[in-house]
PDB file of C-alpha atoms in Angstrom:
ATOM      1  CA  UNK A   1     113.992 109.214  82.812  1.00 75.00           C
ATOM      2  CA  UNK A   2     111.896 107.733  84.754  1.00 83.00           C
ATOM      3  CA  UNK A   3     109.533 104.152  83.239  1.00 90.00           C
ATOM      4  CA  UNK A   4     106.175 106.189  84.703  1.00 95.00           C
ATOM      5  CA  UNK A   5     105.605 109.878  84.584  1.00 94.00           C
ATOM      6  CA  UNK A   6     102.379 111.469  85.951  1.00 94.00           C
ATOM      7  CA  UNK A   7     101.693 114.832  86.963  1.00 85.00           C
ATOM      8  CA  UNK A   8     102.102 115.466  90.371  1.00 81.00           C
ATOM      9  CA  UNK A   9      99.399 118.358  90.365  1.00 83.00           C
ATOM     10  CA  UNK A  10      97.543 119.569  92.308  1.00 90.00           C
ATOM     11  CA  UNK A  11      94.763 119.838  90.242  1.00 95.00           C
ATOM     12  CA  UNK A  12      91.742 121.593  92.013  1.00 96.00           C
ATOM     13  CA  UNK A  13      88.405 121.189  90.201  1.00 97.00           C
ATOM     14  CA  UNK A  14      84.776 122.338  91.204  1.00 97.00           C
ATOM     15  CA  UNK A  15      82.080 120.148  92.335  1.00 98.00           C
ATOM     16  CA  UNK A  16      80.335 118.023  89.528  1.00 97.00           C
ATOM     17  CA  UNK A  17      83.470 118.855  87.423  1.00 97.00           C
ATOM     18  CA  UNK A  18      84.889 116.517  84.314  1.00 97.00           C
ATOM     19  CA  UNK A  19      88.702 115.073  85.791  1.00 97.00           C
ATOM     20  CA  UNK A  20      91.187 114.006  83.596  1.00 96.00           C
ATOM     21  CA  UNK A  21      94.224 112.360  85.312  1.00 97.00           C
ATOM     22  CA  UNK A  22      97.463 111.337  82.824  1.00 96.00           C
ATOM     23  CA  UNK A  23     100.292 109.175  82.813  1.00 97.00           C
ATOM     24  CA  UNK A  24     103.102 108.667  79.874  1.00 97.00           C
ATOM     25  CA  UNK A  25     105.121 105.374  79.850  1.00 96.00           C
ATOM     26  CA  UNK A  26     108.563 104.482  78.466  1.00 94.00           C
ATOM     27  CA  UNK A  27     108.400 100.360  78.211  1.00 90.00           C
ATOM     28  CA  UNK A  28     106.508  99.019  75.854  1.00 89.00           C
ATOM     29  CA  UNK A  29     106.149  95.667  77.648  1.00 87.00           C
ATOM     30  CA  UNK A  30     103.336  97.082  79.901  1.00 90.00           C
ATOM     31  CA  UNK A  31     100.183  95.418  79.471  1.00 89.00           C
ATOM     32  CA  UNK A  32      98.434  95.940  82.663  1.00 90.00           C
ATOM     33  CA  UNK A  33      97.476  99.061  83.886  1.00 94.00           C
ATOM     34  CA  UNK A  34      95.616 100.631  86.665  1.00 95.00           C
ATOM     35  CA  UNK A  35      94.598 103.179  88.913  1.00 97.00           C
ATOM     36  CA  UNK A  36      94.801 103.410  92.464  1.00 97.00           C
ATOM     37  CA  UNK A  37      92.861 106.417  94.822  1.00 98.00           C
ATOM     38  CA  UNK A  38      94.925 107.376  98.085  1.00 97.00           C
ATOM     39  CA  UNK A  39      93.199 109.048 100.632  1.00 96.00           C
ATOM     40  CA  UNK A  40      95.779 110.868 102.911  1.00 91.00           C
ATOM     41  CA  UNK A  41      97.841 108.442 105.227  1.00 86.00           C
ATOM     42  CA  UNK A  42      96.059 105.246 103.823  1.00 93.00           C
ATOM     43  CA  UNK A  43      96.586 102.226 101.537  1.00 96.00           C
ATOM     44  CA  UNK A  44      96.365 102.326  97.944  1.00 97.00           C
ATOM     45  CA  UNK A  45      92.525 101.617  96.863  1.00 97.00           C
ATOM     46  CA  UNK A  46      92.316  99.781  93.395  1.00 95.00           C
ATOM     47  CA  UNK A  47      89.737 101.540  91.439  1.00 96.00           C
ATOM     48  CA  UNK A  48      90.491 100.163  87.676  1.00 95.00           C
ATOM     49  CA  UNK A  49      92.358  97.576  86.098  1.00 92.00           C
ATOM     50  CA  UNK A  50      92.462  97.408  82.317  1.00 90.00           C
ATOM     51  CA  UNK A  51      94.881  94.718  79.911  1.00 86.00           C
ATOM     52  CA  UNK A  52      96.246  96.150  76.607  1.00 83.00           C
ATOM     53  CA  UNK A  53      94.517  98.776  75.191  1.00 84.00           C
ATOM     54  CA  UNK A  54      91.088 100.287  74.976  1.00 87.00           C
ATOM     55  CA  UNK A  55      88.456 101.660  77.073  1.00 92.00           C
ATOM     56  CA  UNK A  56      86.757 100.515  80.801  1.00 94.00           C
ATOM     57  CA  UNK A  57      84.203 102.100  82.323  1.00 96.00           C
ATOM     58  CA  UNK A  58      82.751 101.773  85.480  1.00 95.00           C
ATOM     59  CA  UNK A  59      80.425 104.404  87.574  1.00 96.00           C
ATOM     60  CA  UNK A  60      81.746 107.659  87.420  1.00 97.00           C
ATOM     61  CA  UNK A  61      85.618 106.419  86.424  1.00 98.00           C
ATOM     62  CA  UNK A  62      86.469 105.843  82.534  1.00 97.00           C
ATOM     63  CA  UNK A  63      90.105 104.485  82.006  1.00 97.00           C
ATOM     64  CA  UNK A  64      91.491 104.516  78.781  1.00 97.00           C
ATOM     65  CA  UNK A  65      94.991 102.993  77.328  1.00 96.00           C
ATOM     66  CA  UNK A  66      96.794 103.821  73.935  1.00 95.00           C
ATOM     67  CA  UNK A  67      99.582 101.311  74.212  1.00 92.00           C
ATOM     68  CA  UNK A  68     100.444 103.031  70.635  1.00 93.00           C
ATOM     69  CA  UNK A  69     101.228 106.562  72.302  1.00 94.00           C
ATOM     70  CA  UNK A  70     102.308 104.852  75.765  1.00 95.00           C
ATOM     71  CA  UNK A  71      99.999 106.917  77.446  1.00 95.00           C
ATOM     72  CA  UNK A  72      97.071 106.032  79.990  1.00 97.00           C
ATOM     73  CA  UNK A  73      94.123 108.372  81.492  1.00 97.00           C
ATOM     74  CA  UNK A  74      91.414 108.087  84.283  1.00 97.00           C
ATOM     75  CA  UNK A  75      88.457 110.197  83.733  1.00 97.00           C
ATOM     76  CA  UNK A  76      85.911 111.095  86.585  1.00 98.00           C
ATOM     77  CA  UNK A  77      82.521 112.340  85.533  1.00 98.00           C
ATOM     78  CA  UNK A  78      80.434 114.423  87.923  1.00 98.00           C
ATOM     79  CA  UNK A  79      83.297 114.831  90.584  1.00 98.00           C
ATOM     80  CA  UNK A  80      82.475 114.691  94.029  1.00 97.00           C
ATOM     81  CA  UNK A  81      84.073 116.277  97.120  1.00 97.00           C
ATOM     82  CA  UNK A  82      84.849 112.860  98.255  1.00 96.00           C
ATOM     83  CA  UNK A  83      87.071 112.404  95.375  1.00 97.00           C
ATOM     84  CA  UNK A  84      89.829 114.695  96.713  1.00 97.00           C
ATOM     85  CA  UNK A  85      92.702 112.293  96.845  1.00 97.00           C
ATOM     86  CA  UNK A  86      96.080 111.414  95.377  1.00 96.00           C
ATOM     87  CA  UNK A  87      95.148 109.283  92.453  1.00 97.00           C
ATOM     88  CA  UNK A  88      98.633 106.540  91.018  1.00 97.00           C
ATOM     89  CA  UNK A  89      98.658 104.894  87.752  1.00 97.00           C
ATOM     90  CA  UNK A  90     100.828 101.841  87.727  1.00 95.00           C
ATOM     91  CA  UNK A  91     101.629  99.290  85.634  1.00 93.00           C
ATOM     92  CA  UNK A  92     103.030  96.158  85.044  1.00 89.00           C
ATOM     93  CA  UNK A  93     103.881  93.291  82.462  1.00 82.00           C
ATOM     94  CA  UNK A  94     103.730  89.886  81.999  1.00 70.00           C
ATOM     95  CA  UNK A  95     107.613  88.061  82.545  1.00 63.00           C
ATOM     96  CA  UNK A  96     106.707  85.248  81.779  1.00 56.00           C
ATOM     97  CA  UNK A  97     104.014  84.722  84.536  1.00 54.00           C
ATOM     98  CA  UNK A  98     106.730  84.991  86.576  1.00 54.00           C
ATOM     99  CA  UNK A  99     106.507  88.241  88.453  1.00 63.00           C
ATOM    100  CA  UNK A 100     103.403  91.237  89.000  1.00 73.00           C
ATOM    101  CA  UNK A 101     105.719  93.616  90.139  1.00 86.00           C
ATOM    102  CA  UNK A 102     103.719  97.063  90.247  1.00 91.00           C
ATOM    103  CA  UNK A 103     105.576 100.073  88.863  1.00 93.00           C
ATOM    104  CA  UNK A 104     103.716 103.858  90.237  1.00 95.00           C
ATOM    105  CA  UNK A 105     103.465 107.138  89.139  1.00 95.00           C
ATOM    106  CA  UNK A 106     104.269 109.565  91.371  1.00 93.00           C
ATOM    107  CA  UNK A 107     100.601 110.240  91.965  1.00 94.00           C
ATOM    108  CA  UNK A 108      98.834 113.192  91.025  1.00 95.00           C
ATOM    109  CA  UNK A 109      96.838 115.630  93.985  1.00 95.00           C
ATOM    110  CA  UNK A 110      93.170 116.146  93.275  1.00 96.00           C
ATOM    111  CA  UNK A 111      91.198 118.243  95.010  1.00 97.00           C
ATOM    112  CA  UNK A 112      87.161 118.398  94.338  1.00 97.00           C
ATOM    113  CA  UNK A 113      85.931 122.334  96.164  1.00 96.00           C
ATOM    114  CA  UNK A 114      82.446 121.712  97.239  1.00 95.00           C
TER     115      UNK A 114
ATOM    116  CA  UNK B   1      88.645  97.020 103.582  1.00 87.00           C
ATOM    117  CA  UNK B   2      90.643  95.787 101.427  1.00 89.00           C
ATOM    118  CA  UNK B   3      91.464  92.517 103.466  1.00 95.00           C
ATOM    119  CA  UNK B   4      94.444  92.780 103.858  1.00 98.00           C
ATOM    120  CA  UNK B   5      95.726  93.264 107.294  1.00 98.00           C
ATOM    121  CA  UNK B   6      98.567  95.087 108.672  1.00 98.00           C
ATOM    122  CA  UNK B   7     100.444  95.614 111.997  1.00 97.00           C
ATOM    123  CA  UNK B   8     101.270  97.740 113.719  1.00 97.00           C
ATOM    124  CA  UNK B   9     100.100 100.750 112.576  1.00 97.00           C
ATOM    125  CA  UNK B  10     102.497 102.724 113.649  1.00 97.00           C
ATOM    126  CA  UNK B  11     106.398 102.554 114.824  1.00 97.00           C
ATOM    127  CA  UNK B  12     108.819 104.750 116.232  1.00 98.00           C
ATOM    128  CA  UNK B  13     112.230 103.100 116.844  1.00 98.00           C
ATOM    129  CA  UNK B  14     115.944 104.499 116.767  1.00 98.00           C
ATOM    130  CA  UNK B  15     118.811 104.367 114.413  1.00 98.00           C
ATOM    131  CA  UNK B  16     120.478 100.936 114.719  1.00 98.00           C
ATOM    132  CA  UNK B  17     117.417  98.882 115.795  1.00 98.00           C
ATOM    133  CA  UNK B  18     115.450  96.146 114.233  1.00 98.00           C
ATOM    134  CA  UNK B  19     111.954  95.911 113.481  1.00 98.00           C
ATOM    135  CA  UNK B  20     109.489  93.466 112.309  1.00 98.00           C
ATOM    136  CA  UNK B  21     106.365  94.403 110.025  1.00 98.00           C
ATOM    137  CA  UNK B  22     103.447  91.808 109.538  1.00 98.00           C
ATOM    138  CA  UNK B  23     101.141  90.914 107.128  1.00 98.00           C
ATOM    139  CA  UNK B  24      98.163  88.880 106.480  1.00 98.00           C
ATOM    140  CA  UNK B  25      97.148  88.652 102.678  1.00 98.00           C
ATOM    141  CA  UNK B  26      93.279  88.349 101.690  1.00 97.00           C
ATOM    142  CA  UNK B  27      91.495  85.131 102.062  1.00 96.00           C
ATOM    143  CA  UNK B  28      92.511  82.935  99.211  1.00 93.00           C
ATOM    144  CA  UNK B  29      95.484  85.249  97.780  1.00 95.00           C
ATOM    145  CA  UNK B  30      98.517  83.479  97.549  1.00 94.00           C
ATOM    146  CA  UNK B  31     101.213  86.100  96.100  1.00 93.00           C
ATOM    147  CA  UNK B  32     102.059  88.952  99.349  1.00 96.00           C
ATOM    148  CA  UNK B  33     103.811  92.049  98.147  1.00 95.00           C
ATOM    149  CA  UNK B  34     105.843  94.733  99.880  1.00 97.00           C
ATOM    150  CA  UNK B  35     106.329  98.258  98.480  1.00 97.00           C
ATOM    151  CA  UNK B  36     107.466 100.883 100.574  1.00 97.00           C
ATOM    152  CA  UNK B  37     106.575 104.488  99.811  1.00 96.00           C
ATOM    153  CA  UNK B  38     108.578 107.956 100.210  1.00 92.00           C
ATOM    154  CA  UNK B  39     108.049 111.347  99.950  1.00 85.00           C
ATOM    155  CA  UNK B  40     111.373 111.466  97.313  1.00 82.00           C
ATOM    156  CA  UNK B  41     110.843 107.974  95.732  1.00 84.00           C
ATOM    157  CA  UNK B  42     107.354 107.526  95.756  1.00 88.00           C
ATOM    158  CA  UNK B  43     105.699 103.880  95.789  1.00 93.00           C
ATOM    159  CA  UNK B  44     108.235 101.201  95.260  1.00 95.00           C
ATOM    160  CA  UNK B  45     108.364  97.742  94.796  1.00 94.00           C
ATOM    161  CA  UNK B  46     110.726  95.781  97.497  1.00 96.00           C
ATOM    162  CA  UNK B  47     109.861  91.965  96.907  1.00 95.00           C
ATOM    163  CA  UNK B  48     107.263  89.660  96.320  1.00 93.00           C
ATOM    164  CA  UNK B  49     106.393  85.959  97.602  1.00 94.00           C
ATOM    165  CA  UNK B  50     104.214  83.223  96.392  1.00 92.00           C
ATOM    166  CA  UNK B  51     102.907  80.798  98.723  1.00 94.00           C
ATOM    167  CA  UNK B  52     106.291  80.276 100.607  1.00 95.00           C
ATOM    168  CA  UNK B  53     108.381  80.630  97.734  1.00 94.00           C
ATOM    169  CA  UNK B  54     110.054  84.482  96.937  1.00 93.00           C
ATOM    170  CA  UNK B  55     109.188  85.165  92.901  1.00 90.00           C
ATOM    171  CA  UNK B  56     110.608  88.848  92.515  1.00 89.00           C
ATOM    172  CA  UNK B  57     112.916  91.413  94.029  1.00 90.00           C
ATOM    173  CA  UNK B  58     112.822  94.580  93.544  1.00 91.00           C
ATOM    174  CA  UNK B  59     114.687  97.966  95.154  1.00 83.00           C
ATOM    175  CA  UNK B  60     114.937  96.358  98.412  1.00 93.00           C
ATOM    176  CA  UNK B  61     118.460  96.522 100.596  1.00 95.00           C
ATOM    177  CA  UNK B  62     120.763  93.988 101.789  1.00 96.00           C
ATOM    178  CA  UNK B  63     119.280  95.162 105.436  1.00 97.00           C
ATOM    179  CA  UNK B  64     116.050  94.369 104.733  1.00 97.00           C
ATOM    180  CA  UNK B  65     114.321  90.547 104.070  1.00 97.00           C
ATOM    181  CA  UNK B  66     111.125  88.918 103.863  1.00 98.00           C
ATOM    182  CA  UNK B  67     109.528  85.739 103.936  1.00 98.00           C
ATOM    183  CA  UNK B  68     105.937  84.067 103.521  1.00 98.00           C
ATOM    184  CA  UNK B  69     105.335  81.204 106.324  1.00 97.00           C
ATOM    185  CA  UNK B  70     102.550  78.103 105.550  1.00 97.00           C
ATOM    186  CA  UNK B  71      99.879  79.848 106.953  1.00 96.00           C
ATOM    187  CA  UNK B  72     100.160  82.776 103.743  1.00 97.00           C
ATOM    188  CA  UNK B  73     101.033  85.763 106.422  1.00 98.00           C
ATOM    189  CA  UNK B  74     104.182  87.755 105.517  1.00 98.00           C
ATOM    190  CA  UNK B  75     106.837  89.654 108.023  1.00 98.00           C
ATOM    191  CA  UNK B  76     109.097  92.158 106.553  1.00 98.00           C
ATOM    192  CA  UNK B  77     112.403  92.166 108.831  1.00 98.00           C
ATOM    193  CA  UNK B  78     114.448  95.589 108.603  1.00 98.00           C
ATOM    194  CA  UNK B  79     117.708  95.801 110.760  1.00 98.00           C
ATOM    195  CA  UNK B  80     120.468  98.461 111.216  1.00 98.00           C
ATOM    196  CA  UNK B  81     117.492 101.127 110.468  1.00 98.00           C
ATOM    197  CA  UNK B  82     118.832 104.514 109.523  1.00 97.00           C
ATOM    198  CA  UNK B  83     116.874 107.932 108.984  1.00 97.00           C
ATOM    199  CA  UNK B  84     116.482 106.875 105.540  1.00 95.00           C
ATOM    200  CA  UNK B  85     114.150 103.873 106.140  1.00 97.00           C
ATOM    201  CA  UNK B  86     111.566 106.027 107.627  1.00 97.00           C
ATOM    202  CA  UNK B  87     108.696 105.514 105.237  1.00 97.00           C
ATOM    203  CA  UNK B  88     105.049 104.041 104.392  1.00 97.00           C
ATOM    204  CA  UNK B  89     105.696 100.391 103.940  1.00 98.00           C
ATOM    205  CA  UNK B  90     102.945  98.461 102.278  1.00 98.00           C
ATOM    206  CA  UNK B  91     101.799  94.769 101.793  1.00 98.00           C
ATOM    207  CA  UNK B  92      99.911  93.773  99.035  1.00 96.00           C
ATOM    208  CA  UNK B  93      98.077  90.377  98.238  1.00 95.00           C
ATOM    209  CA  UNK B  94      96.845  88.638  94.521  1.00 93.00           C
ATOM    210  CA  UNK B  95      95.597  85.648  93.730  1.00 91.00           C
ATOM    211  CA  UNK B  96      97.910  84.226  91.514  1.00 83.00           C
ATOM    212  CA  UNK B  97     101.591  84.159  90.950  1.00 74.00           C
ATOM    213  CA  UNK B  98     102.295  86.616  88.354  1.00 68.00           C
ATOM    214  CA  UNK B  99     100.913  89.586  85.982  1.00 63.00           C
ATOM    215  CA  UNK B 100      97.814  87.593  84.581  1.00 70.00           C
ATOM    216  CA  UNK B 101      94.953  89.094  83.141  1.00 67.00           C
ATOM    217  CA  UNK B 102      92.641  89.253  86.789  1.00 69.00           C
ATOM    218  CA  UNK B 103      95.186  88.978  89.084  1.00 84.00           C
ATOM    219  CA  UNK B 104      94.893  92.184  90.460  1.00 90.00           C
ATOM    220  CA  UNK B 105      96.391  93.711  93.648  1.00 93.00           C
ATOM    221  CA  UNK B 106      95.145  94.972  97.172  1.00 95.00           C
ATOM    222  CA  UNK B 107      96.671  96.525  99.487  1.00 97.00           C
ATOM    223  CA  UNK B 108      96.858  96.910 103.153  1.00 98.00           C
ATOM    224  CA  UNK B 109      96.636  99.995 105.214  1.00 97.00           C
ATOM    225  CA  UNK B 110     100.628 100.323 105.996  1.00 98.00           C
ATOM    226  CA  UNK B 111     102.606 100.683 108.516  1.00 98.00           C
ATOM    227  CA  UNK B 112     104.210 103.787 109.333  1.00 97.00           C
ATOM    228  CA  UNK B 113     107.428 103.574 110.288  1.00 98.00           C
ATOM    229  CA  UNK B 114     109.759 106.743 111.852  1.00 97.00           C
ATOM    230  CA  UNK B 115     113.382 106.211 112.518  1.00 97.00           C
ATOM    231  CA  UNK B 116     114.370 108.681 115.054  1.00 97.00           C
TER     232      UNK B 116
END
C-alpha cells in the first residue's frame, strides 16, 4: 500500500464548476500538507500549504485536512479553463527538524471544458 | 517563476554515459531538493542538501550523487545511465533545514532527461 493515494482521474468538469480533489494517507506522522498544480511538461506550482488540521482558504482554492480520517481535499470554486492541470497532494512530517522530504500523490487529471 | 533555476532543459544522451544536472535554489533558500518523476513511480524524493551539508536521502541509486557547493547551487551527477533513468528530474529550494511550519517548497522547471 502505498503512504499517499489520490485518484488519478481524469476528472472533466464544466466551466464555473465546484472541484473536489482527494487524497487518503496511511502515516499518521504527517503534519504538513499541500497541493501542487502541474501544467503539462512543467514544475510543480505550490498552490496551498496547511499544518495539522483544519481549513485554508485562499481565492478560489479551499484546502481542508482531517488528520483524524487521514484524509486531505482541495476544493476549487468557480473553475476556470485555465485550471485544467494535474493537481499532487503531498505531504510531509517533522523528524525532528531534520528532514522536509516531500511524499506525492500520484496526481489527479483535471480538465475544466470551456 | 518560481526562482528556481534549472539547466538544461532538455537532454538526450545514450546508455552508459554520464550527465550532469544543475541547479540554482531561490534567493535566500538554503535547503536544494531533487525528486525525479516517472510515468510508473510518479514524483519521488532522491536527496536533499542544506547549505553544503546532505540532510536526507531518499530512493536515489548508488549511480546517482549530489552535492550543494558555497555558492547554494546544486548539480545532480548520474553515471552508467540506463533506459530506466529517463525521467523528469526536479530541484526544489526552502528556506530552512527541515519540515517547519513555513518552510515551504518551490520547484524548478526540470530537466528532461531521455536515455536512448
Amino acid at each position: 500500500q502505498k503512504e499517499v493515494e489520490q485518484d488519478p482521474g481524469p476528472l472533466s468538469v464544466p466551466e464555473g464548476a465546484i472541484v473536489s480533489l482527494n487524497c487518503t494517507y496511511s502515516n499518521s506522522a504527517f503534519q504538513y500538507f499541500m497541493w501542487y498544480r502541474q501544467y503539462s511538461r512543467k514544475g510543480p506550482e505550490l498552490l496551498m500549504y496547511t499544518y495539522s488540521s483544519g481549513n485554508k482558504e485562499d481565492g478560489r482554492f479551499t484546502a481542508q485536512v482531517d488528520k483524524s480520517s487521514k484524509y486531505i481535499s482541495l476544493f476549487i470554486r468557480d473553475s476556470q479553463p485555465s485550471d485544467s492541470a494535474t493537481y499532487l497532494c503531498a505531504m510531509s512530517s517533522n523528524y525532528g527538524g531534520a528532514t522536509n522530504k516531500l511524499i506525492f500523490g500520484t496526481g489527479t487529471l483535471l480538465a475544466v471544458q470551456p | 517563476d518560481s526562482g528556481v533555476t534549472q539547466t538544461p532543459k532538455h537532454l538526450i544522451t545514450a546508455t552508459g554515459q554520464r550527465v550532469t544536472l544543475r541547479c540554482s535554489p531561490r534567493s535566500g533558500d538554503l535547503s536544494v531538493y531533487w525528486y525525479q518523476q516517472s510515468l510508473d513511480q510518479g514524483l519521488q524524493f532522491l536527496i536533499q542538501y542544506y547549505n553544503g551539508e546532505e540532510r536526507a536521502k531518499g530512493n536515489i541509486l548508488e549511480r546517482f550523487s549530489a552535492q550543494q557547493f558555497p555558492d547554494l547551487h546544486s548539480e545532480l551527477n548520474l553515471s552508467s545511465l540506463e533506459l530506466g533513468d529517463s525521467a523528469l528530474y526536479f530541484c526544489a529550494s526552502s528556506r530552512r533545514q527541515g519540515a517547519l511550519q513555513g518552510d515551504e517548497q518551490y520547484f524548478g522547471p526540470g530537466t528532461r532527461l531521455t536515455v536512448t
